[in-house]
Coordinates of C-alpha atoms in Angstrom, one line a residue:
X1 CA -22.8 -16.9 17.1
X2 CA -22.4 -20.4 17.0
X3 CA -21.8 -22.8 19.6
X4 CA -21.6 -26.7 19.1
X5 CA -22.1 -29.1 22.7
X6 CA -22.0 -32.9 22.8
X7 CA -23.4 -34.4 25.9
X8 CA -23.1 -38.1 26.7
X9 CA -26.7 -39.0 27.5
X10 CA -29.2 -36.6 29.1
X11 CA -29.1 -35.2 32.4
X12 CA -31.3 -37.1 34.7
X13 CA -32.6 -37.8 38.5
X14 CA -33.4 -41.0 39.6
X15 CA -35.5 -40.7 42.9
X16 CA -36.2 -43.3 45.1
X17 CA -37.5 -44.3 48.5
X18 CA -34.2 -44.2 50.0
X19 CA -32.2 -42.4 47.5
X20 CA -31.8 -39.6 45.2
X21 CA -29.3 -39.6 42.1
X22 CA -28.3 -36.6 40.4
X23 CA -26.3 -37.0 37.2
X24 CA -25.8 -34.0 35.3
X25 CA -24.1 -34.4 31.4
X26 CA -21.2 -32.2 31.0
X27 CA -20.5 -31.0 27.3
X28 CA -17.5 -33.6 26.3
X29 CA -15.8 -31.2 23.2
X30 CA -14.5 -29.2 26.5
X31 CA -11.8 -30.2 28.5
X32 CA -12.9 -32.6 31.1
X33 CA -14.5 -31.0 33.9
X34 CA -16.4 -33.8 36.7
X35 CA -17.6 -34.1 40.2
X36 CA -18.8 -36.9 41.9
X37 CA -20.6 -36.2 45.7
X38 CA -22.8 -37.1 48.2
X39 CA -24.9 -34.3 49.6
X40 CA -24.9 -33.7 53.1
X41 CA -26.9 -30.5 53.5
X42 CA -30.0 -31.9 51.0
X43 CA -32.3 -29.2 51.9
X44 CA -30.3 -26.3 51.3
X45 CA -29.0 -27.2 48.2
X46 CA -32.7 -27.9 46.8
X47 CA -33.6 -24.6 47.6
X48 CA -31.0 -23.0 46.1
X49 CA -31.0 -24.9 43.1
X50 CA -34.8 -23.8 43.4
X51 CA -34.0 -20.1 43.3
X52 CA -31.3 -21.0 40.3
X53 CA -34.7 -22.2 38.4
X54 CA -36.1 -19.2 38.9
X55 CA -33.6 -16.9 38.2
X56 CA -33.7 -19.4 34.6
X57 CA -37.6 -19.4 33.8
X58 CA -37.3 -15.2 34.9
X59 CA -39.3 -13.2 32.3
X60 CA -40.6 -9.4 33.3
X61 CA -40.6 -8.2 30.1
X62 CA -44.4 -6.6 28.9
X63 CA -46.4 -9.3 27.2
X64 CA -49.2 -8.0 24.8
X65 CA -53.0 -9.2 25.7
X66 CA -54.2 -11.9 22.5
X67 CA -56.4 -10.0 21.0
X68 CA -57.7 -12.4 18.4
X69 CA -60.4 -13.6 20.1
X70 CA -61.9 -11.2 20.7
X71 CA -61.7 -9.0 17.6
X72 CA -63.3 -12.1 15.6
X73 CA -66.4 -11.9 18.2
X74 CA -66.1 -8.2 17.5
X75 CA -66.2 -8.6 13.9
X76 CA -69.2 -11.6 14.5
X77 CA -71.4 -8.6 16.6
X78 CA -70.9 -6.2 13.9
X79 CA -72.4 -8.3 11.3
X80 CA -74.8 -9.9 13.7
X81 CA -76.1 -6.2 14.2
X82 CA -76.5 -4.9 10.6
X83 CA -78.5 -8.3 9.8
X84 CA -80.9 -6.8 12.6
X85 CA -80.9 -3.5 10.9
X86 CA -81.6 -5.2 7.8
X87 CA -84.3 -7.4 9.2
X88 CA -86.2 -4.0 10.6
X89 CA -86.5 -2.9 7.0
X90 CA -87.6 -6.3 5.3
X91 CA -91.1 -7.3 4.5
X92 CA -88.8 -11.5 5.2
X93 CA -88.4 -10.1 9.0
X94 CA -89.2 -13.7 10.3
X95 CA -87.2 -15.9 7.9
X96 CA -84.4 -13.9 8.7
X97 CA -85.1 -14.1 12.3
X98 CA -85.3 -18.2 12.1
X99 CA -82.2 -18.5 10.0
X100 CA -80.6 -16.4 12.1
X101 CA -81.4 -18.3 14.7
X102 CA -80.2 -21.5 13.2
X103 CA -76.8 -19.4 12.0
X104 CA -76.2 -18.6 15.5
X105 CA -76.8 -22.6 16.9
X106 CA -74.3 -22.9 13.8
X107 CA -71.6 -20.8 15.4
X108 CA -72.4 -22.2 18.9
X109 CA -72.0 -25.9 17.4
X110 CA -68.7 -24.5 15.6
X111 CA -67.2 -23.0 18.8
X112 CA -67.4 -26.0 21.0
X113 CA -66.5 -28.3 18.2
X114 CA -63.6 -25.8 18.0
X115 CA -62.8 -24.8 21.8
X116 CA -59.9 -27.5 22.2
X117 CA -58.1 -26.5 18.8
X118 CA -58.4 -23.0 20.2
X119 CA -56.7 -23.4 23.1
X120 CA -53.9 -25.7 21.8
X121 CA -53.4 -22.6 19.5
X122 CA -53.3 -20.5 22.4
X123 CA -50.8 -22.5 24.5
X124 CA -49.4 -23.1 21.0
X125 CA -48.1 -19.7 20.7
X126 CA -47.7 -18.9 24.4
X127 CA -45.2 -21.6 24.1
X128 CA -43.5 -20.1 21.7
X129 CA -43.1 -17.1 23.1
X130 CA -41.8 -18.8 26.1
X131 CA -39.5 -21.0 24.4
X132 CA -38.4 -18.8 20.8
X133 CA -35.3 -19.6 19.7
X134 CA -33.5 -16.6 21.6
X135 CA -34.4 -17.8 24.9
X136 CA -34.5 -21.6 24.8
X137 CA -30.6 -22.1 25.4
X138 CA -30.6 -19.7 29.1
X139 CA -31.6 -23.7 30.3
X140 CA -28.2 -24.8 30.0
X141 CA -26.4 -23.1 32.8
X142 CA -22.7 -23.0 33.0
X143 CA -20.9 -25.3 35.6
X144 CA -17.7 -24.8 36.9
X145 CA -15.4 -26.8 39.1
X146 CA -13.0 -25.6 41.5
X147 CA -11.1 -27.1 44.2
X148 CA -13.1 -24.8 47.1
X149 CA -16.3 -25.1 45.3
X150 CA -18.7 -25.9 42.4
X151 CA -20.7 -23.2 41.2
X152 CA -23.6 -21.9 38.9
X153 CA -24.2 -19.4 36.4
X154 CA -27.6 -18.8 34.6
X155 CA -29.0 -16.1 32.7
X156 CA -33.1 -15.0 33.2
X157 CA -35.1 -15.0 29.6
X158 CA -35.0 -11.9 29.4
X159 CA -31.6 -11.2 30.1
X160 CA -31.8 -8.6 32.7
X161 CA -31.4 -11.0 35.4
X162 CA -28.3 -13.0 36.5
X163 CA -28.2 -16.1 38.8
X164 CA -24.7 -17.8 40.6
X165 CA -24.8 -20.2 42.8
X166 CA -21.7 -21.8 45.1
X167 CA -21.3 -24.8 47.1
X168 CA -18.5 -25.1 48.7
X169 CA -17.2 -28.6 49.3
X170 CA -18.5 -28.7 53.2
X171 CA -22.0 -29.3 52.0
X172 CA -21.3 -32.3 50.7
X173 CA -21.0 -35.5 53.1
X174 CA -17.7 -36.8 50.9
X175 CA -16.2 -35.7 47.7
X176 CA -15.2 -38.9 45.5
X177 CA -13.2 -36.8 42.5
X178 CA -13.1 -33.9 40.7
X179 CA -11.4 -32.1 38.0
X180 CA -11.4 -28.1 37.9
X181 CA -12.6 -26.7 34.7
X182 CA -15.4 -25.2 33.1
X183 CA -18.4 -26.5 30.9
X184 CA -22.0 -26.6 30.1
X185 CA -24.6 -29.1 31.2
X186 CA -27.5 -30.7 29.6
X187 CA -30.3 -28.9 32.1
X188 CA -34.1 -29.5 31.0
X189 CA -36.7 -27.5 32.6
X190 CA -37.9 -30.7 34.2
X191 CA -35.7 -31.4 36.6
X192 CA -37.1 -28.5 38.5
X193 CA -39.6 -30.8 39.6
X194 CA -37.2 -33.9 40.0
X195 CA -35.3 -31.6 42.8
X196 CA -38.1 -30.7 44.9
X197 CA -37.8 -34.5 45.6
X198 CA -34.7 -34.2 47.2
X199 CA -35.2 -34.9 51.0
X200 CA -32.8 -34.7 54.5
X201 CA -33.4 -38.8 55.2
X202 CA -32.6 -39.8 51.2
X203 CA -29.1 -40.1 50.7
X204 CA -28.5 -38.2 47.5
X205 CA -25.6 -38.1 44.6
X206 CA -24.6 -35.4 43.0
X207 CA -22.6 -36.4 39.5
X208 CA -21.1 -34.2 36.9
X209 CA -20.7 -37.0 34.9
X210 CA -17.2 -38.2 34.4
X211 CA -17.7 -41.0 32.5
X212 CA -18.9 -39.2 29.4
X213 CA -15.1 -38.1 28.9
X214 CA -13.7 -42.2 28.2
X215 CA -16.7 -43.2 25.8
X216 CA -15.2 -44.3 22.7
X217 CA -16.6 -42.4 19.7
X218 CA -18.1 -45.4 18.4
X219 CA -21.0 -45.4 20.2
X220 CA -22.5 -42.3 18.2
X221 CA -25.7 -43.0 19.6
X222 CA -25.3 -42.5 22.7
X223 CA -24.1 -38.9 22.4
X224 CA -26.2 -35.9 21.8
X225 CA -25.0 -33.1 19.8
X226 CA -26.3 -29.8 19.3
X227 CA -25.4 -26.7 17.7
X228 CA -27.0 -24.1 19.1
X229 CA -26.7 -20.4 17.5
X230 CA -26.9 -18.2 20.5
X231 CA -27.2 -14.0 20.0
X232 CA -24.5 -11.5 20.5
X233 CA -26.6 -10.0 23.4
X234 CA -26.5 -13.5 25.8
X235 CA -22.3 -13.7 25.7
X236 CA -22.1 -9.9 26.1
X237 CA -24.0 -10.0 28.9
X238 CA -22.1 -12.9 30.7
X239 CA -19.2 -10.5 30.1
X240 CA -20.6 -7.2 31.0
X241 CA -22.1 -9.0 34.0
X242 CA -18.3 -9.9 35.1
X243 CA -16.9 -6.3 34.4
X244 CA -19.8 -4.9 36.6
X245 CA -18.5 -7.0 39.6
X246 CA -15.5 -5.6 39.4
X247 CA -16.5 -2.3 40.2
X248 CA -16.4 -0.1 43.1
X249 CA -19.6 -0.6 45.3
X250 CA -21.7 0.7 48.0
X251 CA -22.2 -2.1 50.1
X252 CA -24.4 -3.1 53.4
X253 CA -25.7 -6.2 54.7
X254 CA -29.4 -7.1 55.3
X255 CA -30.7 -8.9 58.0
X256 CA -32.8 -12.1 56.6
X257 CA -36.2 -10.3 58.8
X258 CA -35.8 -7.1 56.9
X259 CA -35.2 -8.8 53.7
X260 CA -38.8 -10.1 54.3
X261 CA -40.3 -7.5 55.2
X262 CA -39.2 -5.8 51.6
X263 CA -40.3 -8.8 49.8
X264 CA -43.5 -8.5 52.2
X265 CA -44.0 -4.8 51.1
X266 CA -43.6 -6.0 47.1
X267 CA -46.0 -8.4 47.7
X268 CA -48.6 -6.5 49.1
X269 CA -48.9 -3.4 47.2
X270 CA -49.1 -3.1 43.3
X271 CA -47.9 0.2 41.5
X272 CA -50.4 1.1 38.5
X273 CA -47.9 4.6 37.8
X274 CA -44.6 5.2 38.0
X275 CA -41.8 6.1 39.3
X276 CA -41.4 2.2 40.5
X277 CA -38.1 2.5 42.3
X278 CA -36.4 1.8 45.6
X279 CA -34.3 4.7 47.1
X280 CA -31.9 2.8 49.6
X281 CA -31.2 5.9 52.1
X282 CA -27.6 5.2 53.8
X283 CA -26.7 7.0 56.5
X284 CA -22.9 5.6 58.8
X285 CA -24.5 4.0 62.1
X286 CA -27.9 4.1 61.6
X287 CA -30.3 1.3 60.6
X288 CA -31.0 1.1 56.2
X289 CA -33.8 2.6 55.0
X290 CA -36.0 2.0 52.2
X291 CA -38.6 4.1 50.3
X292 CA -40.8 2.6 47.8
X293 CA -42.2 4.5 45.3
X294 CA -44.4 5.5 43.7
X295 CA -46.1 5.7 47.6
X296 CA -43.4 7.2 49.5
X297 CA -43.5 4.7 51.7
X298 CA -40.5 4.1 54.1
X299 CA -39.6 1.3 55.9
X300 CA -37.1 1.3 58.2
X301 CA -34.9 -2.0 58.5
X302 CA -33.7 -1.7 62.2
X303 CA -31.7 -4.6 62.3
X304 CA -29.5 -3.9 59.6
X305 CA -27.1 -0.7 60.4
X306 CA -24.9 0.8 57.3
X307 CA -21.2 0.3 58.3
X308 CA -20.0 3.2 55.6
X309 CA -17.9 6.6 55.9
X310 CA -20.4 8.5 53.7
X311 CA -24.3 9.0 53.6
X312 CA -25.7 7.8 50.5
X313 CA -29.5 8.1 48.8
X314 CA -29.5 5.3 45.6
X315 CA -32.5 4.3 43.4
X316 CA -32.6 1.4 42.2
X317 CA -35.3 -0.2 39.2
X318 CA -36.8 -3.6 38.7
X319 CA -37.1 -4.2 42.2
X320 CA -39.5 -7.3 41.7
X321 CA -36.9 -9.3 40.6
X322 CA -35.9 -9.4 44.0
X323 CA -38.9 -11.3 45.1
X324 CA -36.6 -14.6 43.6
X325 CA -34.4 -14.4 47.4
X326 CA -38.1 -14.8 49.2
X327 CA -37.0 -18.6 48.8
X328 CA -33.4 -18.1 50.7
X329 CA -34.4 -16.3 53.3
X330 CA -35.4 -19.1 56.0
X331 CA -32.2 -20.4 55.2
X332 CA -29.8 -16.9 54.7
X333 CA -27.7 -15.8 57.6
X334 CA -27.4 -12.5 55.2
X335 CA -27.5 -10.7 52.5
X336 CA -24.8 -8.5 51.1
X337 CA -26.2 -5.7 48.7
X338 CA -23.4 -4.1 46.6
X339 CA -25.0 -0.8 44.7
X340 CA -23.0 0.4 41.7
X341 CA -25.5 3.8 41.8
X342 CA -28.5 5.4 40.9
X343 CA -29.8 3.6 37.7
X344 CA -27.1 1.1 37.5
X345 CA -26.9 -2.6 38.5
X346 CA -27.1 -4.2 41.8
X347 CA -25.9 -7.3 43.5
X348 CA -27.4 -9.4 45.9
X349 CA -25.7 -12.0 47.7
X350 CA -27.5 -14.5 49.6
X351 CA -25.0 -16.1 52.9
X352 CA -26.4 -19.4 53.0
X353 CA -23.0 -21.0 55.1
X354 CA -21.7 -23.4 53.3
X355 CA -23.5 -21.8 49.9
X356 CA -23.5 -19.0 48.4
X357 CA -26.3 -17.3 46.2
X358 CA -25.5 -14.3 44.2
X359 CA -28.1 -12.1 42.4
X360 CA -27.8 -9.6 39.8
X361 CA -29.9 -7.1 38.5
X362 CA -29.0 -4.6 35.7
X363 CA -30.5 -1.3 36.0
X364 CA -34.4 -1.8 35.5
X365 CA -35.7 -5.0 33.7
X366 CA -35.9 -3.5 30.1
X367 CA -32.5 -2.8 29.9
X368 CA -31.1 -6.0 29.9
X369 CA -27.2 -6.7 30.5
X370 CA -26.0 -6.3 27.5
X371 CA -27.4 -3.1 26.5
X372 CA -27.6 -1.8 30.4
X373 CA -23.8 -0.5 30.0
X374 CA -20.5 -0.7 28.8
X375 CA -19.1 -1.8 32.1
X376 CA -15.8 -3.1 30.8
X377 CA -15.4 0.6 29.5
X378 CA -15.1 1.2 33.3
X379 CA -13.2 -1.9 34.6
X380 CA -9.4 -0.8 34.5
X381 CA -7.5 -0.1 30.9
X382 CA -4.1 -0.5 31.8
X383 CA -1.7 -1.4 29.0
X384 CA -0.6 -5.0 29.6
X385 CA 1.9 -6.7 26.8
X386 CA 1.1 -10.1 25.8
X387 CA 3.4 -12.1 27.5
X388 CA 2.7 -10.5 31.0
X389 CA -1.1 -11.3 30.4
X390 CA -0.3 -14.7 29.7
X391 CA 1.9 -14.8 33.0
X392 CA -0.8 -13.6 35.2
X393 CA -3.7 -15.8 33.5
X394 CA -1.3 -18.9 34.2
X395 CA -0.5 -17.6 37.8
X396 CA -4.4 -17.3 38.9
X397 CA -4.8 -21.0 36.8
X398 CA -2.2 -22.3 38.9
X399 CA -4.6 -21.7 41.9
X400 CA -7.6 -21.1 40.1
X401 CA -8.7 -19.0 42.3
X402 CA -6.7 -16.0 43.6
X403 CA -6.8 -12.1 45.3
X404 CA -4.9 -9.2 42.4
X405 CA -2.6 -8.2 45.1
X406 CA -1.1 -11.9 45.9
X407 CA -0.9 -13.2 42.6
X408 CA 0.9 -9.3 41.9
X409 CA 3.6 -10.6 45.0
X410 CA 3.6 -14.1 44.0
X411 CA 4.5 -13.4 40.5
X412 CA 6.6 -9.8 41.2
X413 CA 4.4 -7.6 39.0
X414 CA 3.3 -4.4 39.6
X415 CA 0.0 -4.8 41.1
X416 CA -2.4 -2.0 38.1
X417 CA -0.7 -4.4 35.6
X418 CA -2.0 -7.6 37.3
X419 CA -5.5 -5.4 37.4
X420 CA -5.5 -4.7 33.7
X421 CA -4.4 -8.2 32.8
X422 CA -7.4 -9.4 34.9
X423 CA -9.9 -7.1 33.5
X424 CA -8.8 -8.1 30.3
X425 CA -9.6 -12.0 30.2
X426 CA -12.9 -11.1 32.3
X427 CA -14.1 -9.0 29.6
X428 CA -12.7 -12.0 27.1
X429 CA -14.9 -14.6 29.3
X430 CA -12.1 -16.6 31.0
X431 CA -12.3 -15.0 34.2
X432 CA -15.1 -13.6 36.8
X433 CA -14.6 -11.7 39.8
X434 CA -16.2 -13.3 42.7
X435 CA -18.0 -11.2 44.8
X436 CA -18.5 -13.1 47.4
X437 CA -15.1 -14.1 48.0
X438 CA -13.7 -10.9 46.7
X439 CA -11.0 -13.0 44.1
X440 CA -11.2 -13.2 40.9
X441 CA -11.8 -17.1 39.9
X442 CA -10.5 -18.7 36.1
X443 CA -14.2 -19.2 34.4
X444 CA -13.8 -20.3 30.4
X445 CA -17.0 -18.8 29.1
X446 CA -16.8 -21.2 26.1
X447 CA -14.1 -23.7 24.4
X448 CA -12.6 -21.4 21.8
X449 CA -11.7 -17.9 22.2
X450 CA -14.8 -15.6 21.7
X451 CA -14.8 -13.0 18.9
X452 CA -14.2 -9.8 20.7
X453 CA -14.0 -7.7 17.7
X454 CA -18.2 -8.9 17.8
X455 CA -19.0 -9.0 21.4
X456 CA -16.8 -6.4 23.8
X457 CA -18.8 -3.3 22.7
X458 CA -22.5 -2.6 22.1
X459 CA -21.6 0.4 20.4
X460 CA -18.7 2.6 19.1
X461 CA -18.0 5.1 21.5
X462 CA -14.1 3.4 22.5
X463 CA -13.9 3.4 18.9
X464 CA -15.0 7.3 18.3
X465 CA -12.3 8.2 21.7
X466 CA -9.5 6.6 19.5
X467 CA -10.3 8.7 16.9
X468 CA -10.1 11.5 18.7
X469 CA -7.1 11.2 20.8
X470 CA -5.4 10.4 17.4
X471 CA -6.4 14.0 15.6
X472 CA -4.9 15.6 18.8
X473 CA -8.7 16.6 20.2
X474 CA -8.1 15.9 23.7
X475 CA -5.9 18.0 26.2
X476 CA -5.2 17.1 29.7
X477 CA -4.8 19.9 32.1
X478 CA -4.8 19.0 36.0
X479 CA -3.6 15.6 36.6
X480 CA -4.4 15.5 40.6
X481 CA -3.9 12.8 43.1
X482 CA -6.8 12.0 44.9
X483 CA -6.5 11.4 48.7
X484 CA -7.4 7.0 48.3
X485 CA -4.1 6.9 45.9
X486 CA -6.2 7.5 42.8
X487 CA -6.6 9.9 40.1
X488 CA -8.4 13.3 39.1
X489 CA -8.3 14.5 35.6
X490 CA -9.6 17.8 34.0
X491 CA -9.4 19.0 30.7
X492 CA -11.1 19.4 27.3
X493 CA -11.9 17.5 24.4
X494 CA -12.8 18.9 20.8
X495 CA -15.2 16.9 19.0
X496 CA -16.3 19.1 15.5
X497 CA -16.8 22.3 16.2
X498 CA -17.7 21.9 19.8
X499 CA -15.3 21.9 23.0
X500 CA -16.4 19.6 26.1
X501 CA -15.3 20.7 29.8
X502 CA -14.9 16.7 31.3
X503 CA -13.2 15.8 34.4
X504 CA -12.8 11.6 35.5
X505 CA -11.7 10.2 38.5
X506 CA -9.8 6.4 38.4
X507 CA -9.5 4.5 41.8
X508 CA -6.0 3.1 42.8
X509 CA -6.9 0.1 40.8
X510 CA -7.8 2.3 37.8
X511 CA -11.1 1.5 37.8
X512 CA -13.3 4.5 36.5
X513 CA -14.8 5.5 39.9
X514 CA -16.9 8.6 38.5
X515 CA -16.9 11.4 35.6
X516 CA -18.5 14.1 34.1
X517 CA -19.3 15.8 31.0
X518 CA -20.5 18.7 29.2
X519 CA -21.6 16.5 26.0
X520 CA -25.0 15.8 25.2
X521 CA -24.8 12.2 25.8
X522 CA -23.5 12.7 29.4
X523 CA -26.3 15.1 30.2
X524 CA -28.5 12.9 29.1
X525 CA -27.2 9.1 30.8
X526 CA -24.9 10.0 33.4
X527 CA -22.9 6.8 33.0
X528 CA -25.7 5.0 33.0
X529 CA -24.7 3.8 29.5
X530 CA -21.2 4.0 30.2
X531 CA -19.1 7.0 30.0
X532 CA -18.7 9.0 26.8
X533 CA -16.3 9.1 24.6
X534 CA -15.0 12.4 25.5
X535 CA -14.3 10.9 28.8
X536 CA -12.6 7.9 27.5
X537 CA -10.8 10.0 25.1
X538 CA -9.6 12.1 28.4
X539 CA -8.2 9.0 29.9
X540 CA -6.7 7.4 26.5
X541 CA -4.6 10.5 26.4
X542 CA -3.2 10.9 29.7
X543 CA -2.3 7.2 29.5
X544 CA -0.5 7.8 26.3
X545 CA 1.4 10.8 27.9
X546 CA 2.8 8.6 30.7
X547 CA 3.6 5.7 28.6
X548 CA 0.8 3.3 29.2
X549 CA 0.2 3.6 32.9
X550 CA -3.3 4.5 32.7

C-alpha cells in the first residue's frame, strides 16, 4: 500500500547554552495540522519522548547467529588437515611443511588486510536487517492535535509493540497556536540523541511546524517528498490496535515500587525454557500478585490492591517488552494495566500528571498486531445506515473528543447505534478510543480513505459466517438477557456435514464479551485469534431476526 508525504524541510533540534528548539515537519498534502509551545515540564517530556524511542527502535524478534565466518574457518581447517594427512604419506614432507607455512602467513596477511572490509560487511548487513524496507517507515510516528492535548503514536519493528504518548496542554509554559488534526512527521532516529539534551534551566520550543502549510510551491527544493510503500500488516495493526482498546478489560492499578520490582525480577533472572509467562493472580481486596514462570516465582505487590468484583488468574506473554516503562517509573504516579485475557493483548498506561504514556502489547512478541487477532470481529457490529454514521463522525469532530453516551444525548441517537457507528470509523482509522481518558478521540490514520476491502480482515472467517447465515446453517435457540443488560445466545450452526453447539455472550454495548465453540478452530485458539465463524455466524443471524439490532 502506497503512501505519498511531503515535508517542508527536515525535522530538526537546535540546542544551545540557553535554549532548546524543537521543530518537527508535518506532512503538508494533509490538512494543516500545527503547534507551536514552550515546554514547561522539560524533563518529563524528554523521558517520555525517550520511552516513545524505544517503543520505535523495539525489535524481540529471534535473530539467527552469522554463521559465515565461521564455516569458511571451518572449511579452511578441513583442508588445512587433509594437507597434514597428505604430508604424513609424502617422501616432500618438508616442502610441504614450509609452503604451508608460508600459505598460512598468506592467509594471516589476507585476514588483516581484510578485517575492516569484514566488518563493514557485517554492520553492512546487520544494518539491513535493522533498517529493511518493511521496518524503516515505524520512524515516522503519527502526530495528532487536539484542543486538550497533543499526542503520539508509534509502532515497534516488529510490530508487536505499540507506543502513545499524550501531553496535555498544562505541560507546556504557554501555547502560541494550534490547529486540530492529524498527520505524520519527518522523525530520524537521530534526534533521539538531540532530546537527551533537553534540560529544566534551557527554555525549550516545541514546533509542529506551521509554516510548511503557506510555502508557495515554487520553492520545490525546499520540500521533501517521499512515497513510501508500507505493508498491509503496519495499517492493520494501527487498526486492530484501536478495536482492542475498545474492549472489555480487567483492570488494576500498579504502584510505581511494584512496577520496579517486576522490571527488577526481569532484569535479574533469564529463562533458557519455557513457559515464559506472567500469571497476574487477582483476588477483590487483596494486594496483585504475580508469578513468573518458568520459576514459579511469586511476588507479591503489596501496595497495589485489585479494586474488582471477581477473582481472576491471567497469563500474559512477551513480558520483556515491559522493561520499556523502567524509564517512567521515577516519574509515574501509576500505572493502569487493562488485561483483555489469557493469551491476548495488554495495556499499560503510564500516569505521568500532566502526560500520559500508554503501552500495548499483543499477545506474545511473535504474534504481532496484525496477525494477533481479529479484534474488530469483537468490537460491536451494530447495523448503522450511512447517514447516521456520518452524523455521529461529525458530532465527535465537532468536539474532537467525546464519551459514546453524550455524543448518543447530544445528538438524540440510540446509544448501540452511536457504539457501532464508532467502531466502524475506528476499524476504518479515523477514530481511536482513548484509554486513558475512556473517549473515543477523531484520529485520521492517513489522508484518503484506506482500502478496507484489503486491510479490515487477516483472513476469511466474517466472510465464511456470511456464507453461512445465507444457506440458512445457523439457528438461534435461547436468546437470554444477561444480568449487566447484555446478551446470551445458544444455538447451532451447520457447517458441511458437521453441526457445532456455540453459545456468545455481547455486553450492553454489544461488544463480544466471551464465546464458545465446539469447532475445531475454537478448541484449538479460544478467541485468541478471534472468534470463529460459527460464532459470528450465531450473532449475524440473531441480528438479522431482529432487524439489525445486533
Amino acid at each position: 500500500m502506497e503512501f505519498e508525504y511531503r515535508y517542508h524541510g527536515s525535522t530538526a533540534v537546535d540546542s544551545s547554552a540557553r535554549a532548546t528548539s524543537m521543530s518537527f515537519s508535518p506532512d503538508t498534502r494533509r490538512e494543516p495540522t500545527y503547534f507551536v509551545g514552550e515546554l514547561g515540564k522539560c524533563l518529563e517530556f524528554r523521558e517520555a519522548i525517550s520511552a516513545l524511542h524505544d517503543v520505535v527502535v523495539s525489535d524481540l524478534r529471534f535473530k539467527p547467529k552469522d554463521r559465515t565466518e565461521y564455516m569458511a574457518w571451518l572449511a579452511k581447517q578441513e583442508q588445512i588437515n587433509w594437507q597434514e594427512v597428505a604430508t604424513a604419506r609424502s617422501r616432500n614432507a618438508a616442502d610441504i611443511k614450509r609452503m604451508q607455512t608460508e600459505l598460512d602467513g598468506l592467509h594471516r596477511t589476507s585476514s588483516q588486510r581484510m578485517q575492516g572490509y569484514y566488518n563493514a560487511k557485517r554492520r553492512y548487513f546487520d544494518y539491513l536487517y535493522q533498517k529493511d524496507r518493511d521496518a524503516w517507515f515505524v520512524l515516522d510516528p503519527v502526530i495528532t492535535v487536539h484542543p486538550d492535548e497533543v499526542f503520539f503514536e508509534c509502532f515497534s519493528q516488529d510490530e508487536s509493540t505499540y507506543g502513545r504518548l499524550g501531553a496535555r496542554y498544562e505541560v507546556f509554559n504557554q501555547v502560541k497556536e494550534f490547529a486540530c488534526g492529524t498527520t505524520n512527521i519527518d522523525y530520524s532516529a537521530a534526534l533521539y540523541d538531540e532530546f537527551q539534551k533537553i534540560r529544566r534551566y534551557k527554555q525549550t520550543m516545541f514546533t509542529v511546524d506551521p509554516s510548511g502549510f503557506g510555502v508557495q510551491t515554487t520553492a520545490e527544493d525546499d520540500f521533501k517528498e517521499l512515497k513510501i510503500d508500507l505493508p498491509d500488516s503496519w495499517v492493520r495493526g494501527f487498526l486492530q490496535v484501536s478495536s482492542a482498546m475498545t474492549l472489555p478489560t480487567i483492570s488494576f492499578d500498579l504502584h510505581p515500587m511494584d512496577v520496579h520490582n517486576l522490571c527488577f525480577v526481569l532484569r535479574r533472572h533469564k529463562e533458557k525454557v519455557g513457559p515464559r509467562s506472567l500469571r497476574y493472580k487477582l483476588k477483590p481486596g487483596h494486594p496483585v500478585k504475580v508469578v513468573f514462570e518458568p520459576w514459579n516465582r511469586e511476588v507479591v505487590f503489596p501496595r497495589s490492591i485489585y479494586r474488582g468484583d471477581k477473582e481472576h488468574e491471567v497469563r500474559v506473554w512477551g513480558r520483556r517488552r515491559i522493561l520499556i516503562l523502567e524509564r517512567l517509573i521515577q516519574l509515574a504516579n501509576k500505572f493502569t494495566v487493562h488485561l483483555l485475557g489469557t493469551g491476548l493483548p495488554s495495556f499499560y498506561i503510564a500516569d505521568l500528571g500532566d502526560m500520559n504514556f500508554t503501552l500495548g502489547l499483543s499477545g506474545w512478541t511473535a504474534n504481532d498486531w496484525s496477525t494477533a487477532g481479529n479484534f474488530d470481529l469483537m468490537a460491536p457490529r451494530a447495523t448503522v445506515d450511512e447517514f447516521t454514521k456520518r452524523r455521529v463522525f461529525d458530532g465527535l469532530k465537532k468536539h474532537w473528543f467525546y464519551k459514546p453516551e453524550a455524543l448518543a444525548r447530544e445528538l438524540e441517537l440510540d446509544t448501540a447505534a452511536v457504539y457501532g457507528a464508532l467502531a466502524a470509523y475506528t476499524q476504518a482509522g479515523r477514530a481511536i478510543y482513548d484509554l486513558d481518558k475512556q473517549v473515543y478521540r477523531v484520529r485520521e490514520l492517513s489522508r484518503d480513505p484506506l482500502p478496507m476491502d484489503k486491510l479490515r480482515f487477516a483472513n476469511e472467517r466474517e466472510a465464511s459466517a456470511q456464507t453461512l447465515v445465507q444457506q440458512n446453517m445457523a439457528t438461534v435457540r435461547q436468546a437470554l438477557p444477561s444480568g449487566e443488560g447484555g446478551l446470551v445466545l445458544r444455538g447451532r450452526v451447520r457447517d458441511g456435514s458437521h453441526n457445532y453447539e456455540t453459545e456468545l455472550a455481547v455486553d450492553r454495548d454489544e461488544r463480544l464479551s466471551s464465546a464458545s465453540c465446539t469447532c475445531n478452530f475454537y478448541q484449538q485458539n479460544k478467541l485468541y485469534k478471534g472468534p470463529c465463524e460459527h460464532i459470528l455466524a450465531l450473532r449475524i443471524q440473531h441480528r438479522r431476526a431482529q432487524g439489525g439490532s445486533l
